Structures are given as C-alpha cells and as structure tokens.
Amino acid sequence: MNEMLMQGQYLRVLSLGCGLYELVFDNQQAGINTLSRPCISEFGDAITLLKDLEGLRGVLISSDHEDFIVGGDINEFDRQARLPRQELIALLDEMNNWLNRLEHLPAPSVVALGGDTLGGGVELALACDYRLMSSSARLRLPHARRGFLPGWGGTVRLPRVVGLDSAIDWICTGRYVEADEAVQTGLAVTAVAPDHLRIAALELLEQCAEGEFDFQALRRHKRQALPMSKLGVRLAVESSRDRIAQVSDKHQPAALQALDTLLEQALLPAEQAMAIETQRYVEVVSSEITPALTSLLRSELRTKHRARAELKKSEFHRVGVIGAGVMGRAIATQAAVKRMRVVMLDAKDEQLIDAVDEIAARLAREVKGKRLDAEERVGILTRIRPTLSREEFARVDLAIEAVIEDPGVKTVALLTIERYLPEDAILATNTSAIPVGGLARGLKRPQQFCGIHFFNPVATMPMVEVVRAAKTSDETIGRALGFAMAMGKTPVVVRDCPGFFVNRVLHSYFMGFLFLVRDGVDPYRIDRLMETYGWSLGPARTLDKLGIDTSVNAGRMLAAAYPERLTFPGESALDRLRSLRRLGRKVGLGFYRYVGGGRLKSLPDSSLSSELEPLAVRHPEVSDREIVERMMIPLKIEAARVLEEGNIASPAEADVALVLGVGYPAFRGGAFYAMNREGLGRFVARCRKYAELGPIYQPGLQLRELAVAGRSYSEWGTGDEA
Ligand code: NAD
C-alpha cells in the first residue's frame, strides 16, 4: 500500500515502499500541469522532503495528466517581465535552486514523460538522472519563438545531455521533438508504449536503486563544460547561424540570442554557465517583444481552448469536398494529411484528373525535399477519392463546398448535396465573401450549415474563420471548431458579415495603401517600410500575390457593403493595374515584375511609376513615419469596428486573427494589444491627424468612448462567442 507523504494542490509525494518514492504532478485546479508560482513552491517543499528522507533509494517523477508539464504559467509572464532585474533574478534562482537540489538528491531520479512536455517541463526533466518517454510523447522548448530564453538551466543541461548540435536545433527553432529522436540523441533512455510508461519507469527506477547504472557519472558530466574544443563549439554555432536566422522571424531576435548564449557558456562549468543563462534571460525579457508575444500566445491559447474541447467530442473520419479547384484540392489534401478519408467531387472529370495529378506532384516534391515520408505520401493519396458521384457523400461526417465564387452555382451545389448527406452531417461553405445566411436559404437543415473559410495556401495558412450565420446552431459551430482543429488550424469564430473579419480588415489596410499611392507615394517605398515594420510582405507584394483582379472584386464587394467607408473615390492603383492586365504574380506582372521559374523573384518595374502617375491627385511630403501610420491606423480602426458590431467575440480573438490570418507582425502582439499599450486616448488623437483623408481614419463610436473614459480593451475579458 502506497503511503501519502504530501498532498498539495499541484502535486503529491508517495512512498512506494523499499525506499522508493514518487512525486506526481497533478494539478487539481486544471486539466494541465504548469509550473506556476504556487506549483514551484510545492515542488520546493517536495524536494526538501525527499532530500531528508532516511533510506531514500530512488525517486520517480510522473504526471497524472495526459501531458507531463506544459511549461511555466503564461498568466504570470507579464508580471515577471515587468519585475525589477534583481527580483526577476531571485525568481529564476528559486526554481534553479530546487532543480539543483533535485539533481543532487542522494538517490537516482527517473522521470516518466507522456503526452507533451514543454518549456520548463523539459528543463525539470533535464535535472533528473534518467528520462523515459512514451512512444507517442513529444517535447519542445518554445521559449525563443515566444521572445525569451530557457531560464531554468535549459541552455546549460540540454547541450550536456544531447550534444550541442541538437541543443542548438531544439532551442533555437522551438520545434517539437518526437520520442524516437529524443531516444536517438540520448535525452531519453528509451520509449515505451503509452500504457506501459509508469511500469517501465518503475522497473528502471528499481534497477537504478540496485546500483545497476552509474547515475553519479551522468551528474558529473552535466556539471562540466562541454567536452569540445573552442573551434568545435564555434563551428557548431556559426554553421547554424544562417539557418536559424532564416527560420526565425527577423524582427524577433530571441533565437539568435539563444544561440549566442549557448556559444558563450558551452565551455564553462555548469555553475558559471547557469549564471550566464540567467543574465541573458533577464536581458531578453526586458525587451518590448516578450510581452507582445506573451499576450499573443495567451490569446491564442484562449482562442483554441474551446476548439480543443470540441475536437475531443467529435470525430471526423470521412470528409466530403465539393469542387476540386485551387481550394477544394488543397482542403482535400490537408484532410488526408490529417488522416481523414476524403471524397472529392467536381462537376468536371478533367478537373478531378488535374487535381489528383497536382496533389501527387506536390506531395512528391515534399518527399524529395525530405519533408514527407514516401510511404506517407502513398497513404495520403489513397485516402483521397476523386468522384463525380454525389452518392459517395452518404457516409461523410462533414461536407465542405469550394465551388466557384458565384451565389447561384453555390446555392445549387449546396441544395443538391444536402440531399445525399447523413442527417447529422455538417455542411459548410468555403466562400470568401458571399453571405453565409443567404446560402443557407432553402436548405432543409440550416442549423447544420456554417462557413469554414480556409485561406490560400491551405497547407501553410494557420487559421480559418468559422462563420456563424443567423440559423447556425451552437452544436454546428462546436463541430466546425473541432474540424478546424483536426485540420491543424486555429479557428476564430466570426459572425456572418461582408468580408467576415480577415478580408474586411485587410481591405481597410489596402485602402490606406491606395490613398498613399494617390498622394504620389512610391509603392516600393511603402513596401520597404512595411516590411521593415514587420510584415513579411508589403501591401503591393501582397496584392500581387492575391491577384489584382481578385483584389478588385473583393474591394467592390466590400465597398458595396460599407459604402460610407470602404469605397475608394475615383480610379485606384488597383483599378489601373487591372485595366492594364497587370494581374499580379500569376501573370508575371503586377506592381512588380516576376522572374525565374519555380520560386519567383519580384523585381521593381521601371514602368510602374509612369502608369500610376496620372492617378496622383496631389504630391504632399509624406514622411516614413506618416506612411506607417497611414497604413496601420485604418486596419486598427476597422478591427475595432468589427468588435464593436459584435462580429468577433473579443480583442484577443481579433489579435489572433490579425496575426495568423492578416499577417500582422506577431512580435507587435496584434492591433488591440498595440492600441492598449499606446493608450486609446493617444491612439484616437493620432487618428485625428489624418481624419481629413477620409472615414477610414475616423474611429468608431465605441473606440472613441473607451478613449474618452480612459479605458482599454484589456478590460474586455474573453467575451461571448460571436
Ligand atoms: P476554382 O475556380 O479554382 O475551383 C472551383 C471548382 O469547382 C472547379 O474545379 C469547378 O469545376 C468546380 N465546380 C463548379 N461548379 C461545381 C458544382 N456544381 N459541383 C462540383 N464542382 C463544381 O475556385 P477556388 O479558387 O478553389 O475557390 C473556391 C471557393 O473558395 C470560392 O468560394 C472562393 O471564394 C473560396 N476561396 C478561394 C481562395 C483562393 O485564394 N482561391 C481563398 C479562400 C477562399
């Protein structure tokens, strides 16, 4: 019978008999274990208790939850980032002290890692002598992606356990590491079937307690400098620098700072190395970037929270896609990648043949680039079943329509397919602009119909808009959220309104661009400035990518829906390019000229200025700062209007949609985060400077009222769902 020695809110300590003890992380308040302040305090008590136990022969560390530990508590990050330097150091020292004591317990320790182990959870596991993983477990050190560094010994222990190359890769890219890689690199002793994890960990602990392994040698190794030459360390670091710079956001330097931290301390004994880690951690978190990324992460977790729960409730084995064009084939592929069976219907046989050929060729390129296993490619292709027959939809869990953007064609396609669907299946449309409520008319089960708006390219765009029409039921929204998660996307719920959220806000940003061009400002200068500001593509490059004709059509639709604000007076640069058939990347010429095969390169085109010159009605002096302001203000104002109308539930969700859907620079945290930081009063005053340029520079009533009342969007909470 196990004897309970300590029962806290976050963990417990048990005696297993024969000098073996178990420390179980089991957060009673939530379904996940995080290393929050109160949890760290209990952890300290547990370590103190274990250290002094007489006859201690071994300690097993485990979790009673699906995941081991998912890192520190994100809700504490803001406060920590604002702490004076000495207090922050003291906070890091506290946890480091407990981890050092764990590492120096008089008996060996084994940690059992199931599910996900993230951030601080990995750092805790590294302080143990032996790590055992379940075969489906993963781990990840996401710190650098979130604007900070591991601060609980991760940069010190990891390279000493798995070697410098793997440590650089894992820490600087923040990618997931699967169990087999963890075993290959020596992080984990072995990986076992998930059901067998605890038993295997206990067996290992018994063996350790019997003295079968020299855990003291492992500890000595972790305390020393890396067994490498100075040149070897420099080579490992410098040969990774370009790759790390390429994969990390250039505006977000934490990955490269992590690399420098590894370089600086690799050849020092662990104690001195730890002091360097702490110093660098404090420097990095005092930047503006860390709180912005933290706020964004919190918003993202909040946004995904419900969708995750929905994913657990519903299963999607079989999905139907109607239309095998650009979007239909990409949605079908993504579903098959995520292990769903797909029936892909089109009206034309040749479209289906073309779709299958293109999917096969695209996946072959992935295999060639070593991003996909050859066997998995065959599996994906086998799961997609092209068809001309609607009968095949009789067993789908969800059908998504992606036929051409024409209300008449869509209505017929939806009404027809509904007749073939099982009673409980969900029907969705991927329309980018047609009101979903209108498409629901005539359906027998409008409550089971909604929009699921994927963005192009489906494989890489991280979010979808789930569109709630007037008759859509809560259950349907829930299942659509679950489906989006199953597809690997972050869903944001938006109410049915023209342009939904992403296209509407993006359009107001483009309006800012078109007004600048009308004032004679060079589009290339605007692109350079916005790319420096943090957008991965400037507005002209983005418009070329979306297609000039597609953008003109989207603009017309939005102008018709919001004529008082989103109508461009007179001929715009987009109208001009369209009439010149400069339709963007797809034809090799738009704002830019596109050259090269495969990966197209964009070059400025010398004829552009003379083509646009007649449109310039005035040539005021516009400073760089004004250009950025004139681009960003309309976007923020429109986002605030969507929120004011209740078409999106909360500023947090809007910021997630802005970063993941619109391309707003992540390290700036999102529009609402930025407005809150600036202060709404100051932001509204800044808008006034541009008010005479047009209504896109005039904030809505709610924003003005909040500003006058000295309030901010951070008081909003999560909001009711849109
Ligand atoms: P597309 O023109 O490439 O493909 C449409 C396909 O539907 C064609 O293969 C056509 O043969 C097929 N089709 C037409 N009528 C049909 C019917 N009655 N039954 C079955 N198949 C039929 O179009 P697309 O770019 O894939 O766009 C599809 C939808 O996705 C549109 O609503 C569009 O607005 C939306 N969307 C497109 C993008 C994008 O960038 N292309 C992005 C987001 C959303």
Short mmCIF file of C-alpha atoms in Angstrom, two decimals, residues 23-466:
data_model
loop_
_atom_site.label_atom_id
_atom_site.label_comp_id
_atom_site.label_asym_id
_atom_site.label_seq_id
_atom_site.Cartn_x
_atom_site.Cartn_y
_atom_site.Cartn_z
CA LEU A 23 6.46 12.78 -6.96
CA VAL A 24 3.31 13.07 -9.06
CA PHE A 25 2.38 16.34 -10.76
CA ASP A 26 -1.40 16.50 -10.58
CA ASN A 27 -2.84 19.99 -10.83
CA GLN A 28 -6.22 19.79 -9.12
CA GLN A 29 -7.35 23.18 -10.49
CA ALA A 30 -6.97 22.49 -14.20
CA GLY A 31 -6.51 19.71 -16.68
CA ILE A 32 -2.87 20.58 -17.30
CA ASN A 33 0.28 20.86 -15.20
CA THR A 34 2.07 24.20 -15.36
CA LEU A 35 4.98 25.38 -13.28
CA SER A 36 3.13 28.32 -11.75
CA ARG A 37 4.48 30.13 -8.67
CA PRO A 38 2.35 28.11 -6.25
CA CYS A 39 3.31 24.88 -8.01
CA ILE A 40 7.01 25.77 -7.78
CA SER A 41 6.56 26.45 -4.09
CA GLU A 42 5.02 22.98 -3.57
CA PHE A 43 7.75 21.48 -5.74
CA GLY A 44 10.33 23.07 -3.43
CA ASP A 45 8.58 21.56 -0.39
CA ALA A 46 8.52 18.16 -2.07
CA ILE A 47 12.23 18.27 -2.92
CA THR A 48 13.07 19.35 0.64
CA LEU A 49 11.00 16.47 1.96
CA LEU A 50 12.62 13.91 -0.35
CA LYS A 51 16.15 15.13 0.29
CA ASP A 52 15.89 14.45 4.01
CA LEU A 53 14.16 11.08 3.82
CA GLU A 54 16.03 8.33 5.51
CA GLY A 55 16.77 5.29 3.38
CA LEU A 56 15.90 7.06 0.10
CA ARG A 57 16.84 4.74 -2.79
CA GLY A 58 15.15 6.37 -5.75
CA VAL A 59 12.59 8.95 -6.89
CA LEU A 60 10.13 8.62 -9.73
CA ILE A 61 8.66 11.84 -11.15
CA SER A 62 5.44 11.48 -13.11
CA SER A 63 2.20 13.20 -14.06
CA ASP A 64 -1.40 12.18 -13.54
CA HIS A 65 -2.46 14.15 -16.59
CA GLU A 66 -2.28 13.34 -20.28
CA ASP A 67 0.71 15.70 -20.70
CA PHE A 68 3.65 15.85 -18.31
CA ILE A 69 4.17 19.61 -17.77
CA VAL A 70 3.39 22.25 -20.39
CA GLY A 71 5.81 24.89 -19.09
CA GLY A 72 5.56 27.94 -16.86
CA ASP A 73 2.23 29.66 -16.23
CA ILE A 74 1.63 32.07 -19.07
CA ASN A 75 -0.57 34.26 -16.88
CA GLU A 76 2.48 35.10 -14.78
CA PHE A 77 4.75 36.11 -17.64
CA ASP A 78 3.65 39.75 -17.92
CA ARG A 79 4.20 40.45 -14.28
CA GLN A 80 7.59 38.76 -14.41
CA ALA A 81 8.68 40.76 -17.44
CA ARG A 82 7.91 43.96 -15.51
CA LEU A 83 9.83 42.97 -12.37
CA PRO A 84 12.97 44.86 -11.45
CA ARG A 85 16.10 42.98 -12.56
CA GLN A 86 17.07 41.76 -9.08
CA GLU A 87 13.60 40.40 -8.33
CA LEU A 88 13.49 38.56 -11.63
CA ILE A 89 16.91 37.03 -10.95
CA ALA A 90 15.71 35.97 -7.48
CA LEU A 91 12.68 34.31 -9.08
CA LEU A 92 14.85 32.36 -11.53
CA ASP A 93 17.27 31.46 -8.74
CA GLU A 94 14.46 29.98 -6.67
CA MET A 95 13.46 27.40 -9.29
CA ASN A 96 17.08 26.79 -10.25
CA ASN A 97 17.85 26.09 -6.64
CA TRP A 98 15.10 23.42 -6.47
CA LEU A 99 16.24 21.87 -9.74
CA ASN A 100 19.85 21.75 -8.48
CA ARG A 101 18.66 20.02 -5.34
CA LEU A 102 16.68 17.53 -7.40
CA GLU A 103 19.81 16.89 -9.43
CA HIS A 104 21.81 16.30 -6.24
CA LEU A 105 19.37 14.09 -4.36
CA PRO A 106 21.23 11.31 -2.56
CA ALA A 107 19.47 8.73 -4.76
CA PRO A 108 18.80 8.46 -8.52
CA SER A 109 15.76 10.03 -10.15
CA VAL A 110 13.72 8.84 -13.13
CA VAL A 111 11.11 10.94 -14.90
CA ALA A 112 8.28 9.44 -16.96
CA LEU A 113 7.26 11.67 -19.85
CA GLY A 114 3.90 11.07 -21.50
CA GLY A 115 1.99 13.39 -23.88
CA ASP A 116 3.60 16.80 -24.33
CA THR A 117 6.41 18.19 -22.22
CA LEU A 118 7.07 21.83 -22.94
CA GLY A 119 9.46 24.56 -21.85
CA GLY A 120 10.03 24.44 -18.10
CA GLY A 121 8.75 20.86 -18.05
CA VAL A 122 11.69 19.83 -20.26
CA GLU A 123 14.07 21.80 -18.04
CA LEU A 124 12.75 19.94 -14.99
CA ALA A 125 13.15 16.61 -16.77
CA LEU A 126 16.75 17.52 -17.64
CA ALA A 127 17.54 17.89 -13.95
CA CYS A 128 16.56 14.22 -13.42
CA ASP A 129 19.07 11.44 -13.98
CA TYR A 130 17.02 9.32 -16.40
CA ARG A 131 14.16 10.19 -18.71
CA LEU A 132 11.77 7.62 -20.07
CA MET A 133 9.18 8.54 -22.70
CA SER A 134 6.02 7.05 -24.03
CA SER A 135 6.32 6.37 -27.75
CA SER A 136 3.68 9.00 -28.53
CA ALA A 137 5.23 11.67 -26.28
CA ARG A 138 6.81 14.85 -27.61
CA LEU A 139 8.83 17.63 -26.13
CA ARG A 140 9.53 21.16 -27.10
CA LEU A 141 11.44 24.21 -25.88
CA PRO A 142 9.35 27.00 -27.41
CA HIS A 143 10.94 29.88 -25.47
CA ALA A 144 12.81 31.54 -28.33
CA ARG A 145 9.71 31.61 -30.51
CA ARG A 146 7.91 33.39 -27.73
CA GLY A 147 10.57 36.02 -27.30
CA PHE A 148 12.60 34.68 -24.40
CA LEU A 149 15.13 32.00 -23.45
CA PRO A 150 15.08 28.91 -21.29
CA GLY A 151 15.90 30.26 -17.83
CA TRP A 152 15.77 27.12 -15.68
CA GLY A 153 19.01 25.60 -16.91
CA GLY A 154 17.76 24.51 -20.35
CA THR A 155 20.62 26.09 -22.28
CA VAL A 156 23.08 24.53 -19.83
CA ARG A 157 21.79 20.98 -19.29
CA LEU A 158 20.41 20.26 -22.75
CA PRO A 159 23.71 20.51 -24.69
CA ARG A 160 25.40 18.47 -21.96
CA VAL A 161 22.78 15.74 -22.37
CA VAL A 162 22.05 15.65 -26.12
CA GLY A 163 25.09 17.40 -27.59
CA LEU A 164 25.49 20.94 -28.85
CA ASP A 165 24.09 20.43 -32.37
CA SER A 166 20.75 19.04 -31.20
CA ALA A 167 20.55 21.60 -28.38
CA ILE A 168 21.03 24.45 -30.86
CA ASP A 169 18.38 22.99 -33.14
CA TRP A 170 15.79 22.35 -30.44
CA ILE A 171 16.26 25.60 -28.52
CA CYS A 172 16.65 27.96 -31.45
CA THR A 173 13.88 26.59 -33.67
CA GLY A 174 11.49 25.69 -30.85
CA ARG A 175 10.28 22.69 -32.84
CA TYR A 176 8.64 19.55 -31.46
CA VAL A 177 10.92 16.60 -30.80
CA GLU A 178 9.30 13.18 -31.06
CA ALA A 179 10.16 10.30 -28.72
CA ASP A 180 12.32 8.38 -31.21
CA GLU A 181 14.54 11.44 -31.77
CA ALA A 182 14.75 12.00 -28.02
CA VAL A 183 15.98 8.42 -27.64
CA GLN A 184 18.48 8.68 -30.52
CA THR A 185 20.04 11.82 -29.05
CA GLY A 186 20.27 10.37 -25.56
CA LEU A 187 17.69 12.62 -23.96
CA ALA A 188 15.51 9.63 -23.14
CA VAL A 189 16.74 6.19 -22.14
CA THR A 190 14.02 4.57 -24.18
CA ALA A 191 10.45 4.99 -25.42
CA VAL A 192 7.74 2.53 -24.45
CA ALA A 193 4.07 2.01 -25.29
CA PRO A 194 1.99 4.72 -23.55
CA ASP A 195 0.12 2.19 -21.37
CA HIS A 196 3.40 0.76 -20.19
CA LEU A 197 5.08 4.05 -19.25
CA ARG A 198 4.70 4.03 -15.47
CA ILE A 199 5.53 0.35 -15.07
CA ALA A 200 8.61 0.69 -17.25
CA ALA A 201 9.69 3.78 -15.29
CA LEU A 202 9.30 1.88 -12.02
CA GLU A 203 11.33 -1.03 -13.36
CA LEU A 204 14.07 1.37 -14.43
CA LEU A 205 13.98 3.04 -11.02
CA GLU A 206 14.36 -0.34 -9.30
CA GLN A 207 17.38 -1.10 -11.45
CA CYS A 208 18.91 2.28 -10.66
CA ALA A 209 18.25 1.77 -6.96
CA GLU A 210 20.01 -1.60 -7.22
CA GLY A 211 23.06 0.29 -8.47
CA GLU A 212 22.93 -1.13 -11.99
CA PHE A 213 23.67 2.28 -13.54
CA ASP A 214 26.20 4.91 -12.60
CA PHE A 215 23.96 7.94 -12.15
CA GLN A 216 26.78 9.86 -10.46
CA ALA A 217 28.76 9.74 -13.72
CA LEU A 218 25.80 11.35 -15.51
CA ARG A 219 25.67 14.08 -12.92
CA ARG A 220 29.41 14.76 -13.19
CA HIS A 221 29.05 15.03 -16.94
CA LYS A 222 26.23 17.58 -16.58
CA ARG A 223 28.29 19.70 -14.20
CA GLN A 224 31.24 20.05 -16.54
CA ALA A 225 31.97 22.12 -19.61
CA LEU A 226 31.07 20.50 -22.91
CA PRO A 227 33.81 18.10 -23.99
CA MET A 228 34.57 20.08 -27.14
CA SER A 229 37.32 22.33 -28.42
CA LYS A 230 36.80 26.07 -28.74
CA LEU A 231 36.90 25.65 -32.50
CA GLY A 232 34.36 22.82 -32.39
CA VAL A 233 31.89 24.97 -30.44
CA ARG A 234 32.39 27.93 -32.75
CA LEU A 235 31.91 25.77 -35.82
CA ALA A 236 28.71 24.21 -34.46
CA VAL A 237 27.28 27.63 -33.61
CA GLU A 238 28.36 29.53 -36.71
CA SER A 239 27.30 26.78 -39.10
CA SER A 240 23.78 27.03 -37.64
CA ARG A 241 23.55 30.81 -37.60
CA ASP A 242 22.25 31.32 -41.15
CA ARG A 243 19.72 28.53 -40.88
CA ILE A 244 18.42 29.82 -37.54
CA ALA A 245 18.22 33.36 -38.94
CA GLN A 246 16.22 32.02 -41.88
CA VAL A 247 13.69 30.05 -39.89
CA SER A 248 13.19 32.63 -37.16
CA ASP A 249 11.36 35.91 -37.50
CA LYS A 250 13.97 38.53 -38.34
CA HIS A 251 12.23 41.04 -36.11
CA GLN A 252 12.34 38.69 -33.20
CA PRO A 253 15.92 38.13 -32.13
CA ALA A 254 15.46 35.63 -29.26
CA ALA A 255 16.53 32.62 -31.37
CA LEU A 256 19.85 34.23 -32.22
CA GLN A 257 20.26 35.43 -28.64
CA ALA A 258 19.75 31.82 -27.53
CA LEU A 259 22.44 30.76 -29.98
CA ASP A 260 24.86 33.33 -28.56
CA THR A 261 24.04 32.21 -25.03
CA LEU A 262 24.91 28.62 -25.97
CA LEU A 263 28.18 29.78 -27.53
CA GLU A 264 29.12 31.91 -24.56
CA GLN A 265 28.74 29.25 -21.91
CA ALA A 266 29.43 25.94 -23.67
CA LEU A 267 32.99 25.71 -22.41
CA LEU A 268 32.29 26.74 -18.82
CA PRO A 269 31.41 24.51 -15.88
CA ALA A 270 27.65 24.31 -15.35
CA GLU A 271 27.56 26.67 -12.39
CA GLN A 272 29.15 29.54 -14.32
CA ALA A 273 27.12 28.64 -17.39
CA MET A 274 23.93 28.97 -15.33
CA ALA A 275 24.91 32.48 -14.26
CA ILE A 276 25.30 33.46 -17.92
CA GLU A 277 21.93 31.95 -18.81
CA THR A 278 20.25 33.96 -16.06
CA GLN A 279 21.94 37.17 -17.19
CA ARG A 280 20.90 36.69 -20.82
CA TYR A 281 17.36 35.68 -19.84
CA VAL A 282 16.89 38.91 -17.93
CA GLU A 283 18.22 40.98 -20.85
CA VAL A 284 15.94 39.28 -23.36
CA VAL A 285 12.70 39.52 -21.36
CA SER A 286 13.16 43.22 -20.72
CA SER A 287 12.57 43.91 -24.45
CA GLU A 288 9.25 45.18 -25.81
CA ILE A 289 8.86 41.97 -27.79
CA THR A 290 8.45 39.47 -24.98
CA PRO A 291 5.23 40.92 -23.50
CA ALA A 292 3.76 41.32 -27.01
CA LEU A 293 4.43 37.68 -27.89
CA THR A 294 3.23 36.55 -24.49
CA SER A 295 -0.03 38.42 -24.90
CA LEU A 296 -0.46 36.85 -28.31
CA LEU A 297 0.24 33.37 -27.01
CA ARG A 298 -2.28 33.86 -24.23
CA SER A 299 -4.87 35.00 -26.77
CA GLU A 300 -4.10 32.03 -28.97
CA LEU A 301 -4.46 29.55 -26.12
CA ARG A 302 -7.75 31.18 -25.14
CA THR A 303 -8.98 31.03 -28.72
CA LYS A 304 -8.04 27.37 -29.07
CA HIS A 305 -9.37 26.36 -25.67
CA ARG A 306 -12.95 25.66 -26.73
CA ALA A 307 -11.93 24.23 -30.09
CA ARG A 308 -9.70 21.71 -28.31
CA ALA A 309 -12.59 20.57 -26.15
CA GLU A 310 -14.79 20.24 -29.25
CA LEU A 311 -12.12 18.22 -31.00
CA LYS A 312 -12.28 15.67 -28.21
CA LYS A 313 -16.07 15.41 -28.56
CA SER A 314 -16.41 14.81 -32.27
CA GLU A 315 -14.57 12.64 -34.71
CA PHE A 316 -14.10 13.25 -38.40
CA HIS A 317 -13.39 10.03 -40.20
CA ARG A 318 -14.78 10.91 -43.58
CA VAL A 319 -15.00 14.33 -45.19
CA GLY A 320 -16.57 15.41 -48.47
CA VAL A 321 -15.21 18.26 -50.57
CA ILE A 322 -17.31 19.77 -53.36
CA GLY A 323 -15.19 21.39 -56.06
CA ALA A 324 -11.67 20.27 -56.92
CA GLY A 325 -10.23 23.66 -57.85
CA VAL A 326 -7.45 25.58 -56.10
CA MET A 327 -9.11 25.44 -52.68
CA GLY A 328 -11.03 22.16 -52.90
CA ARG A 329 -7.97 20.09 -53.76
CA ALA A 330 -5.91 21.81 -51.06
CA ILE A 331 -8.58 21.22 -48.41
CA ALA A 332 -8.87 17.58 -49.51
CA THR A 333 -5.10 17.15 -49.24
CA GLN A 334 -4.94 18.73 -45.80
CA ALA A 335 -7.73 16.48 -44.54
CA ALA A 336 -5.94 13.41 -45.92
CA VAL A 337 -2.66 14.58 -44.36
CA LYS A 338 -4.56 14.68 -41.08
CA ARG A 339 -5.63 11.07 -41.65
CA MET A 340 -9.23 11.68 -42.68
CA ARG A 341 -10.77 9.85 -45.61
CA VAL A 342 -11.89 12.29 -48.28
CA VAL A 343 -14.30 12.17 -51.17
CA MET A 344 -13.53 14.97 -53.61
CA LEU A 345 -16.33 15.81 -56.02
CA ASP A 346 -16.21 18.00 -59.10
CA ALA A 347 -18.57 18.66 -61.96
CA LYS A 348 -15.79 18.02 -64.47
CA ASP A 349 -13.84 14.81 -64.93
CA GLU A 350 -10.78 16.66 -66.25
CA GLN A 351 -10.69 18.86 -63.14
CA LEU A 352 -10.54 15.76 -60.97
CA ILE A 353 -7.72 14.27 -63.06
CA ASP A 354 -5.83 17.55 -62.90
CA ALA A 355 -6.41 17.80 -59.13
CA VAL A 356 -5.12 14.29 -58.44
CA ASP A 357 -2.07 14.83 -60.68
CA GLU A 358 -1.28 18.11 -58.99
CA ILE A 359 -1.69 16.72 -55.47
CA ALA A 360 0.53 13.75 -56.36
CA ALA A 361 3.21 16.04 -57.83
CA ARG A 362 3.08 18.42 -54.85
CA LEU A 363 3.47 15.57 -52.38
CA ALA A 364 6.32 14.13 -54.48
CA ARG A 365 8.14 17.46 -54.08
CA GLU A 366 7.62 17.18 -50.33
CA VAL A 367 9.15 13.69 -50.37
CA LYS A 368 12.08 14.94 -52.46
CA GLY A 369 12.66 17.77 -50.00
CA LYS A 370 12.58 15.21 -47.16
CA ARG A 371 9.59 16.89 -45.57
CA LEU A 372 7.38 13.84 -46.13
CA ASP A 373 7.89 10.12 -45.95
CA ALA A 374 7.37 8.28 -49.28
CA GLU A 375 5.04 5.77 -47.62
CA GLU A 376 3.01 8.55 -46.04
CA ARG A 377 2.61 10.13 -49.49
CA VAL A 378 1.03 6.94 -50.77
CA GLY A 379 -1.22 6.85 -47.69
CA ILE A 380 -2.40 10.43 -48.29
CA LEU A 381 -3.14 9.76 -51.94
CA THR A 382 -5.03 6.59 -51.09
CA ARG A 383 -7.21 8.46 -48.62
CA ILE A 384 -8.42 10.92 -51.31
CA ARG A 385 -11.14 9.50 -53.51
CA PRO A 386 -11.99 11.63 -56.56
CA THR A 387 -15.58 11.27 -57.70
CA LEU A 388 -18.26 12.63 -59.98
CA SER A 389 -20.99 10.99 -57.91
CA ARG A 390 -22.80 12.63 -55.00
CA GLU A 391 -23.86 9.22 -53.73
CA GLU A 392 -20.40 8.96 -52.20
CA PHE A 393 -21.37 11.66 -49.72
CA ALA A 394 -23.79 9.33 -47.96
CA ARG A 395 -21.29 8.50 -45.19
CA VAL A 396 -19.40 11.75 -44.61
CA ASP A 397 -19.26 13.47 -41.21
CA LEU A 398 -18.79 16.87 -42.80
CA ALA A 399 -19.01 18.26 -46.33
CA ILE A 400 -17.34 21.48 -47.39
CA GLU A 401 -18.27 23.30 -50.54
CA ALA A 402 -15.50 25.01 -52.55
CA VAL A 403 -17.04 25.61 -55.97
CA ILE A 404 -16.62 28.89 -57.83
CA GLU A 405 -17.49 32.13 -56.01
CA ASP A 406 -20.92 32.52 -57.55
CA PRO A 407 -24.02 32.60 -55.34
CA GLY A 408 -26.18 30.82 -57.92
CA VAL A 409 -23.71 27.99 -58.52
CA LYS A 410 -23.05 27.64 -54.79
CA THR A 411 -26.76 27.56 -53.90
CA VAL A 412 -27.46 24.77 -56.37
CA ALA A 413 -24.37 22.81 -55.28
CA LEU A 414 -25.36 23.08 -51.60
CA LEU A 415 -29.05 22.23 -52.05
CA THR A 416 -28.18 19.23 -54.16
CA ILE A 417 -25.50 17.83 -51.89
CA GLU A 418 -27.61 18.23 -48.74
CA ARG A 419 -29.98 15.55 -50.04
CA TYR A 420 -27.17 12.98 -50.05
CA LEU A 421 -25.70 13.75 -46.62
CA PRO A 422 -26.40 11.74 -43.46
CA GLU A 423 -28.94 13.51 -41.21
CA ASP A 424 -26.32 14.52 -38.66
CA ALA A 425 -23.57 15.66 -41.03
CA ILE A 426 -22.40 19.25 -41.10
CA LEU A 427 -22.43 21.22 -44.30
CA ALA A 428 -20.03 24.15 -44.72
CA THR A 429 -19.06 26.66 -47.36
CA ASN A 430 -15.59 27.99 -48.03
CA THR A 431 -16.89 31.21 -49.55
CA SER A 432 -14.67 34.22 -49.00
CA ALA A 433 -17.35 36.84 -49.50
CA ILE A 434 -20.87 35.58 -50.13
CA PRO A 435 -23.17 35.96 -47.10
CA VAL A 436 -23.46 32.54 -45.48
CA GLY A 437 -27.02 33.28 -44.33
CA GLY A 438 -28.05 33.81 -47.95
CA LEU A 439 -26.57 30.45 -48.97
CA ALA A 440 -28.47 28.78 -46.11
CA ARG A 441 -31.81 29.75 -47.65
CA GLY A 442 -33.63 26.73 -48.99
CA LEU A 443 -31.53 24.22 -47.03
CA LYS A 444 -33.50 21.64 -45.07
CA ARG A 445 -31.13 21.85 -42.12
CA PRO A 446 -29.79 25.43 -41.99
CA GLN A 447 -28.86 24.88 -38.34
CA GLN A 448 -26.23 22.39 -39.54
CA PHE A 449 -24.71 24.85 -42.01
CA CYS A 450 -21.90 27.37 -41.46
CA GLY A 451 -18.90 28.92 -43.16
CA ILE A 452 -15.44 27.43 -42.76
CA HIS A 453 -13.21 29.90 -44.52
CA PHE A 454 -9.79 28.45 -45.32
CA PHE A 455 -7.11 30.75 -46.66
CA ASN A 456 -4.81 30.15 -49.58
CA PRO A 457 -2.39 28.31 -49.38
CA VAL A 458 -4.33 25.93 -47.15
CA ALA A 459 -1.32 23.84 -46.14
CA THR A 460 0.55 26.76 -44.57
CA MET A 461 -2.06 29.32 -43.51
CA PRO A 462 -2.50 28.64 -39.80
CA MET A 463 -6.07 29.81 -39.25
CA VAL A 464 -9.63 29.50 -40.52
CA GLU A 465 -12.66 31.68 -39.95
CA VAL A 466 -15.67 29.70 -38.72
#
